[in-house]
mmCIF file of C-alpha atoms and ligand atoms in Angstrom:
data_model
loop_
_atom_site.group_PDB
_atom_site.id
_atom_site.type_symbol
_atom_site.label_atom_id
_atom_site.label_comp_id
_atom_site.label_asym_id
_atom_site.label_seq_id
_atom_site.Cartn_x
_atom_site.Cartn_y
_atom_site.Cartn_z
ATOM 1 C CA UNK Q 75 0.000 0.000 0.000
ATOM 2 C CA UNK Q 76 1.340 3.422 -0.953
ATOM 3 C CA UNK Q 77 2.135 5.808 1.849
ATOM 4 C CA UNK Q 78 -0.468 8.425 2.747
ATOM 5 C CA UNK Q 79 0.204 11.967 1.608
ATOM 6 C CA UNK Q 80 -0.134 14.897 3.990
ATOM 7 C CA UNK Q 81 0.025 18.447 2.644
ATOM 8 C CA UNK Q 82 0.883 21.279 5.022
ATOM 9 C CA UNK Q 83 -0.264 24.635 3.660
ATOM 10 C CA UNK Q 84 1.860 27.081 5.626
ATOM 11 C CA UNK Q 85 5.387 26.057 6.568
ATOM 12 C CA UNK Q 86 5.945 28.435 9.480
ATOM 13 C CA UNK Q 87 6.323 27.542 13.145
ATOM 14 C CA UNK Q 88 3.336 25.185 13.306
ATOM 15 C CA UNK Q 89 3.871 23.820 9.764
ATOM 16 C CA UNK Q 90 7.470 22.829 10.497
ATOM 17 C CA UNK Q 91 6.512 21.206 13.805
ATOM 18 C CA UNK Q 92 3.671 19.326 12.095
ATOM 19 C CA UNK Q 93 6.093 17.953 9.495
ATOM 20 C CA UNK Q 94 8.460 16.786 12.230
ATOM 21 C CA UNK Q 95 5.727 15.038 14.239
ATOM 22 C CA UNK Q 96 4.232 13.431 11.120
ATOM 23 C CA UNK Q 97 7.688 12.110 10.207
ATOM 24 C CA UNK Q 98 8.396 10.772 13.691
ATOM 25 C CA UNK Q 99 4.993 9.065 13.774
ATOM 26 C CA UNK Q 100 5.409 7.739 10.203
ATOM 27 C CA UNK Q 101 1.939 8.933 9.243
ATOM 28 C CA UNK Q 102 2.914 9.473 5.599
ATOM 29 C CA UNK Q 103 4.840 11.561 3.082
ATOM 30 C CA UNK Q 104 4.795 15.310 3.653
ATOM 31 C CA UNK Q 105 4.524 18.228 1.234
ATOM 32 C CA UNK Q 106 5.234 21.623 2.792
ATOM 33 C CA UNK Q 107 3.685 24.524 0.838
ATOM 34 C CA UNK Q 108 4.442 28.175 1.581
ATOM 35 C CA UNK Q 109 4.659 31.462 -0.312
ATOM 36 C CA UNK Q 110 7.982 32.248 1.395
ATOM 37 C CA UNK Q 111 10.592 31.111 -1.136
ATOM 38 C CA UNK Q 112 13.024 28.504 0.109
ATOM 39 C CA UNK Q 113 11.410 28.115 3.534
ATOM 40 C CA UNK Q 114 9.363 24.963 2.852
ATOM 41 C CA UNK Q 115 12.233 23.503 0.817
ATOM 42 C CA UNK Q 116 14.733 24.252 3.590
ATOM 43 C CA UNK Q 117 12.541 22.815 6.339
ATOM 44 C CA UNK Q 118 11.729 19.704 4.282
ATOM 45 C CA UNK Q 119 15.423 19.038 3.598
ATOM 46 C CA UNK Q 120 16.462 19.668 7.210
ATOM 47 C CA UNK Q 121 13.759 17.280 8.461
ATOM 48 C CA UNK Q 122 14.598 14.656 5.813
ATOM 49 C CA UNK Q 123 18.203 14.804 7.014
ATOM 50 C CA UNK Q 124 16.990 13.946 10.546
ATOM 51 C CA UNK Q 125 15.140 10.823 9.338
ATOM 52 C CA UNK Q 126 18.169 8.457 9.350
ATOM 53 C CA UNK Q 127 18.923 9.448 12.973
ATOM 54 C CA UNK Q 128 15.342 8.946 14.124
ATOM 55 C CA UNK Q 129 14.750 5.999 11.808
ATOM 56 C CA UNK Q 130 11.631 7.096 9.959
ATOM 57 C CA UNK Q 131 10.846 6.662 6.286
ATOM 58 C CA UNK Q 132 8.960 9.549 4.729
ATOM 59 C CA UNK Q 133 9.395 11.647 1.651
ATOM 60 C CA UNK Q 134 9.519 15.320 2.641
ATOM 61 C CA UNK Q 135 9.336 18.042 0.006
ATOM 62 C CA UNK Q 136 8.876 21.797 -0.083
ATOM 63 C CA UNK Q 137 6.987 23.735 -2.730
ATOM 64 C CA UNK Q 138 5.554 27.071 -3.876
ATOM 65 C CA UNK Q 139 3.002 25.497 -6.229
ATOM 66 C CA UNK Q 140 -0.404 24.027 -5.427
ATOM 67 C CA UNK Q 141 0.095 21.247 -8.008
ATOM 68 C CA UNK Q 142 2.432 19.576 -5.509
ATOM 69 C CA UNK Q 143 -0.412 18.938 -3.027
ATOM 70 C CA UNK Q 144 -2.305 16.908 -5.650
ATOM 71 C CA UNK Q 145 -4.017 13.829 -4.256
ATOM 72 C CA UNK Q 146 -3.243 14.640 -0.611
ATOM 73 C CA UNK Q 147 -5.170 12.514 1.902
ATOM 74 C CA UNK Q 148 -4.944 15.197 4.577
ATOM 75 C CA UNK Q 149 -4.329 18.952 4.264
ATOM 76 C CA UNK Q 150 -3.440 20.954 7.365
ATOM 77 C CA UNK Q 151 -3.746 24.716 6.916
ATOM 78 C CA UNK Q 152 -1.672 27.160 8.972
ATOM 79 C CA UNK Q 153 -1.107 29.734 6.223
ATOM 80 C CA UNK Q 154 -1.509 33.322 7.339
ATOM 81 C CA UNK Q 155 -0.164 35.498 10.097
ATOM 82 C CA UNK Q 156 -0.035 34.680 13.832
ATOM 83 C CA UNK Q 157 -0.601 37.036 16.785
ATOM 84 C CA UNK Q 158 1.960 39.447 18.171
ATOM 85 C CA UNK Q 159 1.741 40.799 21.755
ATOM 86 C CA UNK Q 160 -1.276 43.104 22.149
ATOM 87 C CA UNK Q 161 -3.099 41.618 19.146
ATOM 88 C CA UNK Q 162 -6.280 39.609 19.542
ATOM 89 C CA UNK Q 163 -6.992 36.622 17.316
ATOM 90 C CA UNK Q 164 -9.708 38.735 15.690
ATOM 91 C CA UNK Q 165 -7.168 41.368 14.576
ATOM 92 C CA UNK Q 166 -5.902 38.771 12.107
ATOM 93 C CA UNK Q 167 -9.246 38.477 10.332
ATOM 94 C CA UNK Q 168 -8.776 40.699 7.272
ATOM 95 C CA UNK Q 169 -5.351 39.367 6.287
ATOM 96 C CA UNK Q 170 -6.089 35.718 6.939
ATOM 97 C CA UNK Q 171 -9.472 35.776 5.157
ATOM 98 C CA UNK Q 172 -7.703 36.587 1.869
ATOM 99 C CA UNK Q 173 -5.254 33.772 2.541
ATOM 100 C CA UNK Q 174 -8.168 31.343 3.108
ATOM 101 C CA UNK Q 175 -9.614 32.290 -0.279
ATOM 102 C CA UNK Q 176 -6.376 31.400 -2.084
ATOM 103 C CA UNK Q 177 -5.884 28.233 -0.029
ATOM 104 C CA UNK Q 178 -9.513 27.138 -0.500
ATOM 105 C CA UNK Q 179 -9.195 27.429 -4.277
ATOM 106 C CA UNK Q 180 -5.899 25.510 -4.246
ATOM 107 C CA UNK Q 181 -7.377 22.660 -2.223
ATOM 108 C CA UNK Q 182 -10.543 22.530 -4.360
ATOM 109 C CA UNK Q 183 -8.460 22.212 -7.519
ATOM 110 C CA UNK Q 184 -5.781 19.783 -6.382
ATOM 111 C CA UNK Q 185 -6.930 17.915 -3.272
ATOM 112 C CA UNK Q 186 -10.743 17.828 -3.313
ATOM 113 C CA UNK Q 187 -10.874 14.418 -1.579
ATOM 114 C CA UNK Q 188 -8.690 15.434 1.360
ATOM 115 C CA UNK Q 189 -9.624 15.703 5.018
ATOM 116 C CA UNK Q 190 -8.839 19.350 5.771
ATOM 117 C CA UNK Q 191 -7.820 20.634 9.202
ATOM 118 C CA UNK Q 192 -7.673 24.418 9.581
ATOM 119 C CA UNK Q 193 -5.563 26.032 12.309
ATOM 120 C CA UNK Q 194 -5.366 29.616 11.022
ATOM 121 C CA UNK Q 195 -6.928 32.207 13.360
ATOM 122 C CA UNK Q 196 -9.484 33.530 14.118
ATOM 123 C CA UNK Q 197 -10.188 29.838 13.937
ATOM 124 C CA UNK Q 198 -13.966 29.352 13.876
ATOM 125 C CA UNK Q 199 -14.515 32.057 11.245
ATOM 126 C CA UNK Q 200 -11.512 30.963 9.130
ATOM 127 C CA UNK Q 201 -12.560 27.301 8.963
ATOM 128 C CA UNK Q 202 -16.108 28.384 8.055
ATOM 129 C CA UNK Q 203 -14.730 30.597 5.268
ATOM 130 C CA UNK Q 204 -12.285 27.912 4.106
ATOM 131 C CA UNK Q 205 -15.121 25.397 3.711
ATOM 132 C CA UNK Q 206 -17.119 27.935 1.670
ATOM 133 C CA UNK Q 207 -14.156 28.931 -0.511
ATOM 134 C CA UNK Q 208 -13.176 25.291 -1.136
ATOM 135 C CA UNK Q 209 -16.724 23.900 -1.388
ATOM 136 C CA UNK Q 210 -15.457 20.607 0.057
ATOM 137 C CA UNK Q 211 -18.049 18.536 1.980
ATOM 138 C CA UNK Q 212 -18.583 19.951 5.468
ATOM 139 C CA UNK Q 213 -17.721 16.648 7.151
ATOM 140 C CA UNK Q 214 -14.278 16.832 5.508
ATOM 141 C CA UNK Q 215 -13.369 20.318 6.789
ATOM 142 C CA UNK Q 216 -12.711 20.890 10.512
ATOM 143 C CA UNK Q 217 -10.951 23.371 12.730
ATOM 144 C CA UNK Q 218 -8.350 22.591 15.390
ATOM 145 C CA UNK Q 219 -8.805 24.468 18.646
ATOM 146 C CA UNK Q 220 -10.670 22.372 21.214
ATOM 147 C CA UNK Q 221 -7.991 19.673 21.371
ATOM 148 C CA UNK Q 222 -5.417 22.351 22.197
ATOM 149 C CA UNK Q 223 -7.612 24.239 24.662
ATOM 150 C CA UNK Q 224 -8.570 20.966 26.386
ATOM 151 C CA UNK Q 225 -4.933 19.872 26.475
ATOM 152 C CA UNK Q 226 -3.974 23.117 28.210
ATOM 153 C CA UNK Q 227 -6.827 22.609 30.692
ATOM 154 C CA UNK Q 228 -5.712 18.988 31.284
ATOM 155 C CA UNK Q 229 -2.104 20.033 31.843
ATOM 156 C CA UNK Q 230 -3.014 22.717 34.404
ATOM 157 C CA UNK Q 231 -5.352 20.284 36.211
ATOM 158 C CA UNK Q 232 -2.720 17.522 36.296
ATOM 159 C CA UNK Q 233 -0.277 20.022 37.834
ATOM 160 C CA UNK Q 234 -2.825 21.115 40.435
ATOM 161 C CA UNK Q 235 -3.747 17.564 41.440
ATOM 162 C CA UNK Q 236 -0.229 16.146 41.172
ATOM 163 C CA UNK Q 237 -1.410 13.314 38.908
ATOM 164 C CA UNK Q 238 -0.482 12.037 35.452
ATOM 165 C CA UNK Q 239 -1.771 14.053 32.505
ATOM 166 C CA UNK Q 240 -2.983 10.730 31.128
ATOM 167 C CA UNK Q 241 -5.571 10.414 33.887
ATOM 168 C CA UNK Q 242 -7.106 13.833 33.348
ATOM 169 C CA UNK Q 243 -9.824 14.299 30.750
ATOM 170 C CA UNK Q 244 -11.247 17.704 29.976
ATOM 171 C CA UNK Q 245 -13.642 19.389 27.612
ATOM 172 C CA UNK Q 246 -13.489 22.919 26.312
ATOM 173 C CA UNK Q 247 -16.322 23.978 24.023
ATOM 174 C CA UNK Q 248 -17.344 27.040 22.055
ATOM 175 C CA UNK Q 249 -15.296 29.367 19.899
ATOM 176 C CA UNK Q 250 -11.500 29.545 20.136
ATOM 177 C CA UNK Q 251 -11.242 32.879 21.875
ATOM 178 C CA UNK Q 252 -11.657 34.582 25.203
ATOM 179 C CA UNK Q 253 -15.235 33.282 25.350
ATOM 180 C CA UNK Q 254 -14.296 29.576 25.134
ATOM 181 C CA UNK Q 255 -16.137 27.420 27.676
ATOM 182 C CA UNK Q 256 -14.074 24.979 29.772
ATOM 183 C CA UNK Q 257 -16.650 22.506 31.117
ATOM 184 C CA UNK Q 258 -15.715 21.472 34.651
ATOM 185 C CA UNK Q 259 -18.705 19.131 35.007
ATOM 186 C CA UNK Q 260 -17.531 17.049 32.051
ATOM 187 C CA UNK Q 261 -13.852 17.137 33.065
ATOM 188 C CA UNK Q 262 -12.474 14.393 35.287
ATOM 189 C CA UNK Q 263 -9.530 12.843 37.077
ATOM 190 C CA UNK Q 264 -9.776 9.092 36.476
ATOM 191 C CA UNK Q 265 -13.512 9.492 35.848
ATOM 192 C CA UNK Q 266 -14.201 11.629 38.951
ATOM 193 C CA UNK Q 267 -15.821 14.921 37.831
ATOM 194 C CA UNK Q 268 -14.072 18.122 38.969
ATOM 195 C CA UNK Q 269 -16.989 19.375 41.128
ATOM 196 C CA UNK Q 270 -16.748 16.090 43.111
ATOM 197 C CA UNK Q 271 -13.013 16.617 43.568
ATOM 198 C CA UNK Q 272 -13.763 20.049 45.081
ATOM 199 C CA UNK Q 273 -16.240 18.383 47.477
ATOM 200 C CA UNK Q 274 -13.594 15.781 48.335
ATOM 201 C CA UNK Q 275 -11.211 18.590 49.283
ATOM 202 C CA UNK Q 276 -8.623 17.867 46.537
ATOM 203 C CA UNK Q 277 -8.826 21.466 45.422
ATOM 204 C CA UNK Q 278 -10.887 24.589 46.076
ATOM 205 C CA UNK Q 279 -13.443 26.286 43.850
ATOM 206 C CA UNK Q 280 -11.165 29.373 43.776
ATOM 207 C CA UNK Q 281 -8.228 27.349 42.456
ATOM 208 C CA UNK Q 282 -10.446 25.677 39.881
ATOM 209 C CA UNK Q 283 -11.798 29.060 38.741
ATOM 210 C CA UNK Q 284 -8.215 30.316 38.351
ATOM 211 C CA UNK Q 285 -7.317 27.277 36.207
ATOM 212 C CA UNK Q 286 -10.385 27.864 34.024
ATOM 213 C CA UNK Q 287 -9.291 31.469 33.494
ATOM 214 C CA UNK Q 288 -5.686 30.439 32.771
ATOM 215 C CA UNK Q 289 -7.016 28.006 30.153
ATOM 216 C CA UNK Q 290 -8.999 30.811 28.490
ATOM 217 C CA UNK Q 291 -5.865 32.965 28.488
ATOM 218 C CA UNK Q 292 -3.572 30.061 27.519
ATOM 219 C CA UNK Q 293 -2.754 31.390 24.045
ATOM 220 C CA UNK Q 294 -2.086 34.936 25.277
ATOM 221 C CA UNK Q 295 0.223 33.618 28.039
ATOM 222 C CA UNK Q 296 2.479 32.018 25.398
ATOM 223 C CA UNK Q 297 2.300 35.062 23.063
ATOM 224 C CA UNK Q 298 3.411 37.316 25.951
ATOM 225 C CA UNK Q 299 6.382 35.043 26.684
ATOM 226 C CA UNK Q 300 7.512 34.426 23.095
ATOM 227 C CA UNK Q 301 6.968 38.041 21.950
ATOM 228 C CA UNK Q 302 7.567 37.129 18.297
ATOM 229 C CA UNK Q 303 4.653 34.779 17.563
ATOM 230 C CA UNK Q 304 2.212 32.349 19.111
ATOM 231 C CA UNK Q 305 2.233 28.773 20.422
ATOM 232 C CA UNK Q 306 3.270 26.056 17.996
ATOM 233 C CA UNK Q 307 4.304 22.805 19.704
ATOM 234 C CA UNK Q 308 0.956 22.072 21.383
ATOM 235 C CA UNK Q 309 -1.124 23.306 18.417
ATOM 236 C CA UNK Q 310 0.834 21.024 16.070
ATOM 237 C CA UNK Q 311 0.486 18.013 18.393
ATOM 238 C CA UNK Q 312 -3.264 18.655 18.607
ATOM 239 C CA UNK Q 313 -3.756 18.750 14.831
ATOM 240 C CA UNK Q 314 -1.691 15.591 14.420
ATOM 241 C CA UNK Q 315 -4.031 13.782 16.865
ATOM 242 C CA UNK Q 316 -6.946 14.771 14.614
ATOM 243 C CA UNK Q 317 -5.146 13.722 11.408
ATOM 244 C CA UNK Q 318 -4.145 10.396 12.955
ATOM 245 C CA UNK Q 319 -7.729 9.654 13.994
ATOM 246 C CA UNK Q 320 -8.823 10.197 10.369
ATOM 247 C CA UNK Q 321 -5.959 8.288 8.717
ATOM 248 C CA UNK Q 322 -6.219 5.296 11.074
ATOM 249 C CA UNK Q 323 -10.024 5.420 11.401
ATOM 250 C CA UNK Q 324 -9.555 5.593 15.186
ATOM 251 C CA UNK Q 325 -12.932 7.248 15.766
ATOM 252 C CA UNK Q 326 -11.550 9.388 18.577
ATOM 253 C CA UNK Q 327 -13.924 11.743 20.374
ATOM 254 C CA UNK Q 328 -12.287 15.157 20.155
ATOM 255 C CA UNK Q 329 -13.513 18.716 20.656
ATOM 256 C CA UNK Q 330 -13.105 20.467 17.296
ATOM 257 C CA UNK Q 331 -14.635 23.342 15.355
ATOM 258 C CA UNK Q 332 -17.217 21.476 13.270
ATOM 259 C CA UNK Q 333 -20.009 22.511 10.907
ATOM 260 C CA UNK Q 334 -23.337 22.458 12.715
ATOM 261 C CA UNK Q 335 -26.516 21.480 10.866
ATOM 262 C CA UNK Q 336 -29.159 21.888 13.540
ATOM 263 C CA UNK Q 337 -27.158 20.481 16.464
ATOM 264 C CA UNK Q 338 -27.178 22.751 19.510
ATOM 265 C CA UNK Q 339 -29.966 24.644 17.690
ATOM 266 C CA UNK Q 340 -27.402 26.127 15.268
ATOM 267 C CA UNK Q 341 -26.740 25.841 11.561
ATOM 268 C CA UNK Q 342 -24.428 27.202 8.866
ATOM 269 C CA UNK Q 343 -21.654 27.886 11.317
ATOM 270 C CA UNK Q 344 -18.534 26.316 12.811
ATOM 271 C CA UNK Q 345 -17.986 26.186 16.555
ATOM 272 C CA UNK Q 346 -16.150 23.932 18.991
ATOM 273 C CA UNK Q 347 -18.148 20.813 19.938
ATOM 274 C CA UNK Q 348 -17.250 17.167 20.613
ATOM 275 C CA UNK Q 349 -17.091 15.110 17.414
ATOM 276 C CA UNK Q 350 -16.067 11.621 16.302
ATOM 277 C CA UNK Q 351 -13.271 11.634 13.696
ATOM 278 C CA UNK Q 352 -12.908 8.495 11.588
ATOM 279 C CA UNK Q 353 -12.331 7.478 7.978
ATOM 280 C CA UNK Q 354 -15.487 9.371 6.985
ATOM 281 C CA UNK Q 355 -14.145 12.620 8.430
ATOM 282 C CA UNK Q 356 -16.536 14.102 10.976
ATOM 283 C CA UNK Q 357 -18.664 10.994 11.545
ATOM 284 C CA UNK Q 358 -20.763 12.379 14.381
ATOM 285 C CA UNK Q 359 -21.380 15.626 16.217
ATOM 286 C CA UNK Q 360 -22.087 14.811 19.861
ATOM 287 C CA UNK Q 361 -24.742 16.951 21.500
ATOM 288 C CA UNK Q 362 -24.056 17.128 25.217
ATOM 289 C CA UNK Q 363 -26.524 18.700 27.583
ATOM 290 C CA UNK Q 364 -25.529 22.120 28.802
ATOM 291 C CA UNK Q 365 -27.042 23.799 31.819
ATOM 292 C CA UNK Q 366 -26.867 27.136 33.663
ATOM 293 C CA UNK Q 367 -23.569 28.968 33.130
ATOM 294 C CA UNK Q 368 -22.413 26.346 30.615
ATOM 295 C CA UNK Q 369 -25.367 27.194 28.406
ATOM 296 C CA UNK Q 370 -25.051 30.970 28.739
ATOM 297 C CA UNK Q 371 -21.277 30.727 28.248
ATOM 298 C CA UNK Q 372 -21.729 28.656 25.082
ATOM 299 C CA UNK Q 373 -24.375 31.077 23.749
ATOM 300 C CA UNK Q 374 -22.045 34.027 24.394
ATOM 301 C CA UNK Q 375 -19.223 32.239 22.604
ATOM 302 C CA UNK Q 376 -21.489 31.432 19.643
ATOM 303 C CA UNK Q 377 -22.425 35.129 19.510
ATOM 304 C CA UNK Q 378 -18.733 36.081 19.336
ATOM 305 C CA UNK Q 379 -18.142 33.628 16.459
ATOM 306 C CA UNK Q 380 -21.189 34.966 14.595
ATOM 307 C CA UNK Q 381 -19.766 38.484 14.974
ATOM 308 C CA UNK Q 382 -16.560 37.323 13.270
ATOM 309 C CA UNK Q 383 -18.520 35.599 10.495
ATOM 310 C CA UNK Q 384 -20.413 38.862 9.878
ATOM 311 C CA UNK Q 385 -17.108 40.750 9.734
ATOM 312 C CA UNK Q 386 -15.849 38.216 7.137
ATOM 313 C CA UNK Q 387 -19.037 38.551 5.076
ATOM 314 C CA UNK Q 388 -18.682 42.358 5.147
ATOM 315 C CA UNK Q 389 -15.213 41.986 3.573
ATOM 316 C CA UNK Q 390 -16.159 39.142 1.205
ATOM 317 C CA UNK Q 391 -19.920 39.260 0.358
ATOM 318 C CA UNK Q 392 -19.807 35.870 -1.442
ATOM 319 C CA UNK Q 393 -19.604 34.267 2.032
ATOM 320 C CA UNK Q 394 -23.160 35.311 2.960
HETATM 321 P P1 A3D W 460 3.919 31.477 11.093
HETATM 322 O O1 A3D W 460 5.134 30.881 11.700
HETATM 323 O O2 A3D W 460 3.942 32.924 10.752
HETATM 324 O O3 A3D W 460 3.558 30.637 9.778
HETATM 325 C C1 A3D W 460 2.582 31.031 8.879
HETATM 326 C C2 A3D W 460 3.116 30.752 7.498
HETATM 327 O O4 A3D W 460 2.097 31.022 6.549
HETATM 328 C C3 A3D W 460 4.330 31.635 7.107
HETATM 329 O O5 A3D W 460 5.439 30.807 6.802
HETATM 330 C C4 A3D W 460 3.832 32.400 5.891
HETATM 331 O O6 A3D W 460 4.825 32.601 4.899
HETATM 332 C C5 A3D W 460 2.731 31.474 5.375
HETATM 333 N N1 A3D W 460 1.763 32.114 4.488
HETATM 334 C C6 A3D W 460 1.259 33.376 4.540
HETATM 335 N N2 A3D W 460 0.391 33.569 3.532
HETATM 336 C C7 A3D W 460 0.342 32.409 2.828
HETATM 337 C C8 A3D W 460 -0.369 31.971 1.685
HETATM 338 N N3 A3D W 460 -1.204 32.791 1.049
HETATM 339 N N4 A3D W 460 -0.173 30.710 1.246
HETATM 340 C C9 A3D W 460 0.691 29.880 1.882
HETATM 341 N N5 A3D W 460 1.398 30.225 2.971
HETATM 342 C C10 A3D W 460 1.214 31.475 3.441
HETATM 343 O O7 A3D W 460 2.637 31.226 12.035
HETATM 344 P P2 A3D W 460 2.331 29.942 12.945
HETATM 345 O O8 A3D W 460 2.708 28.713 12.218
HETATM 346 O O9 A3D W 460 2.869 30.187 14.315
HETATM 347 O O10 A3D W 460 0.735 30.082 13.055
HETATM 348 C C11 A3D W 460 -0.074 29.869 11.922
HETATM 349 C C12 A3D W 460 -1.529 30.230 12.203
HETATM 350 O O11 A3D W 460 -2.056 29.395 13.218
HETATM 351 C C13 A3D W 460 -1.759 31.668 12.691
HETATM 352 O O12 A3D W 460 -2.921 32.203 12.070
HETATM 353 C C14 A3D W 460 -2.009 31.490 14.180
HETATM 354 O O13 A3D W 460 -2.785 32.536 14.721
HETATM 355 C C15 A3D W 460 -2.743 30.185 14.178
HETATM 356 N N6 A3D W 460 -2.779 29.478 15.459
HETATM 357 C C16 A3D W 460 -3.955 28.873 15.789
HETATM 358 C C17 A3D W 460 -4.048 28.167 16.973
HETATM 359 C C18 A3D W 460 -5.352 27.513 17.334
HETATM 360 O O14 A3D W 460 -5.446 26.886 18.350
HETATM 361 C C19 A3D W 460 -6.483 27.632 16.442
HETATM 362 C C20 A3D W 460 -2.953 28.082 17.840
HETATM 363 C C21 A3D W 460 -1.772 28.699 17.470
HETATM 364 C C22 A3D W 460 -1.686 29.402 16.262
#
């Protein structure tokens, strides 16, 4: 059986890390595409030269032409600009919307059967626009955000409880922004929900509230430290988990920005919800019951995403 082909549109910080992880995990051959001349070629060659040391077989190439992504099984999109200190994800909208138009057309022409994972910010609006520009089936176009946000939440919780990250599960729903909704009721340590752990005296409500807020601010915390860009190791690892679930038909349940068609009372929009990713792409959108603050928080987050979609449609009326 021929190796799978994974195209990375955008060969910056996340793109390069994606290529490295995909090589190490032997998920397939990698094509790095970027408008910056020499960058995808240089990264591909550097990574290929690491393959004998790490013992992985993968063909890694860099390109400036969309033809090279032809027949890709998976396309991961990071093309665009990242945040600098003081910028919100939404500040990126105008620039990155134009990039999504070019990328969408490239994918439609050369890789129409691919499973497409968008990472470019502002995430929920960009993945919505990318699906419209590409016209690929909605179940084949998803956004990466919830896996990262949940991973940050899990890491902070594991630190607080002094337990393995493996034993902490967590769910973060809604849009990828300051309004994201970390769900404590659906987050557990070895199956024990967080509110029960507060009752058991393992932590306090104040500490839990602080962790929730740190999760919401997780991206900004890294931007403030790095000063020259945004997070890339954890975002790349998160997208690879999604790609792997598709390529290996693992049917993992992951929080992702998915197209809603009536679920949660919403349609024609992308927002972070739990989904099943398998060989069919998004095989199921899971509707969990939300109550009280969870519900109002989710509604607020949906409102913020809709605001971004309106801003996109004002720039590019064909998106309406
Ligand atoms: P960066 O290292 O700047 O890489 C972006 C790459 O895109 C650069 O190499 C550019 O040359 C390239 N590029 C720009 N325009 C085009 C184009 N038209 N076609 C092809 N390539 C192009 O950024 P990064 O890798 O750190 O981040 C990439 C994106 O991911 C940004 O929009 C970030 O905001 C976003 N991001 C999202 C998350 C989420 O959780 C959703 C997390 C972290 C970063």
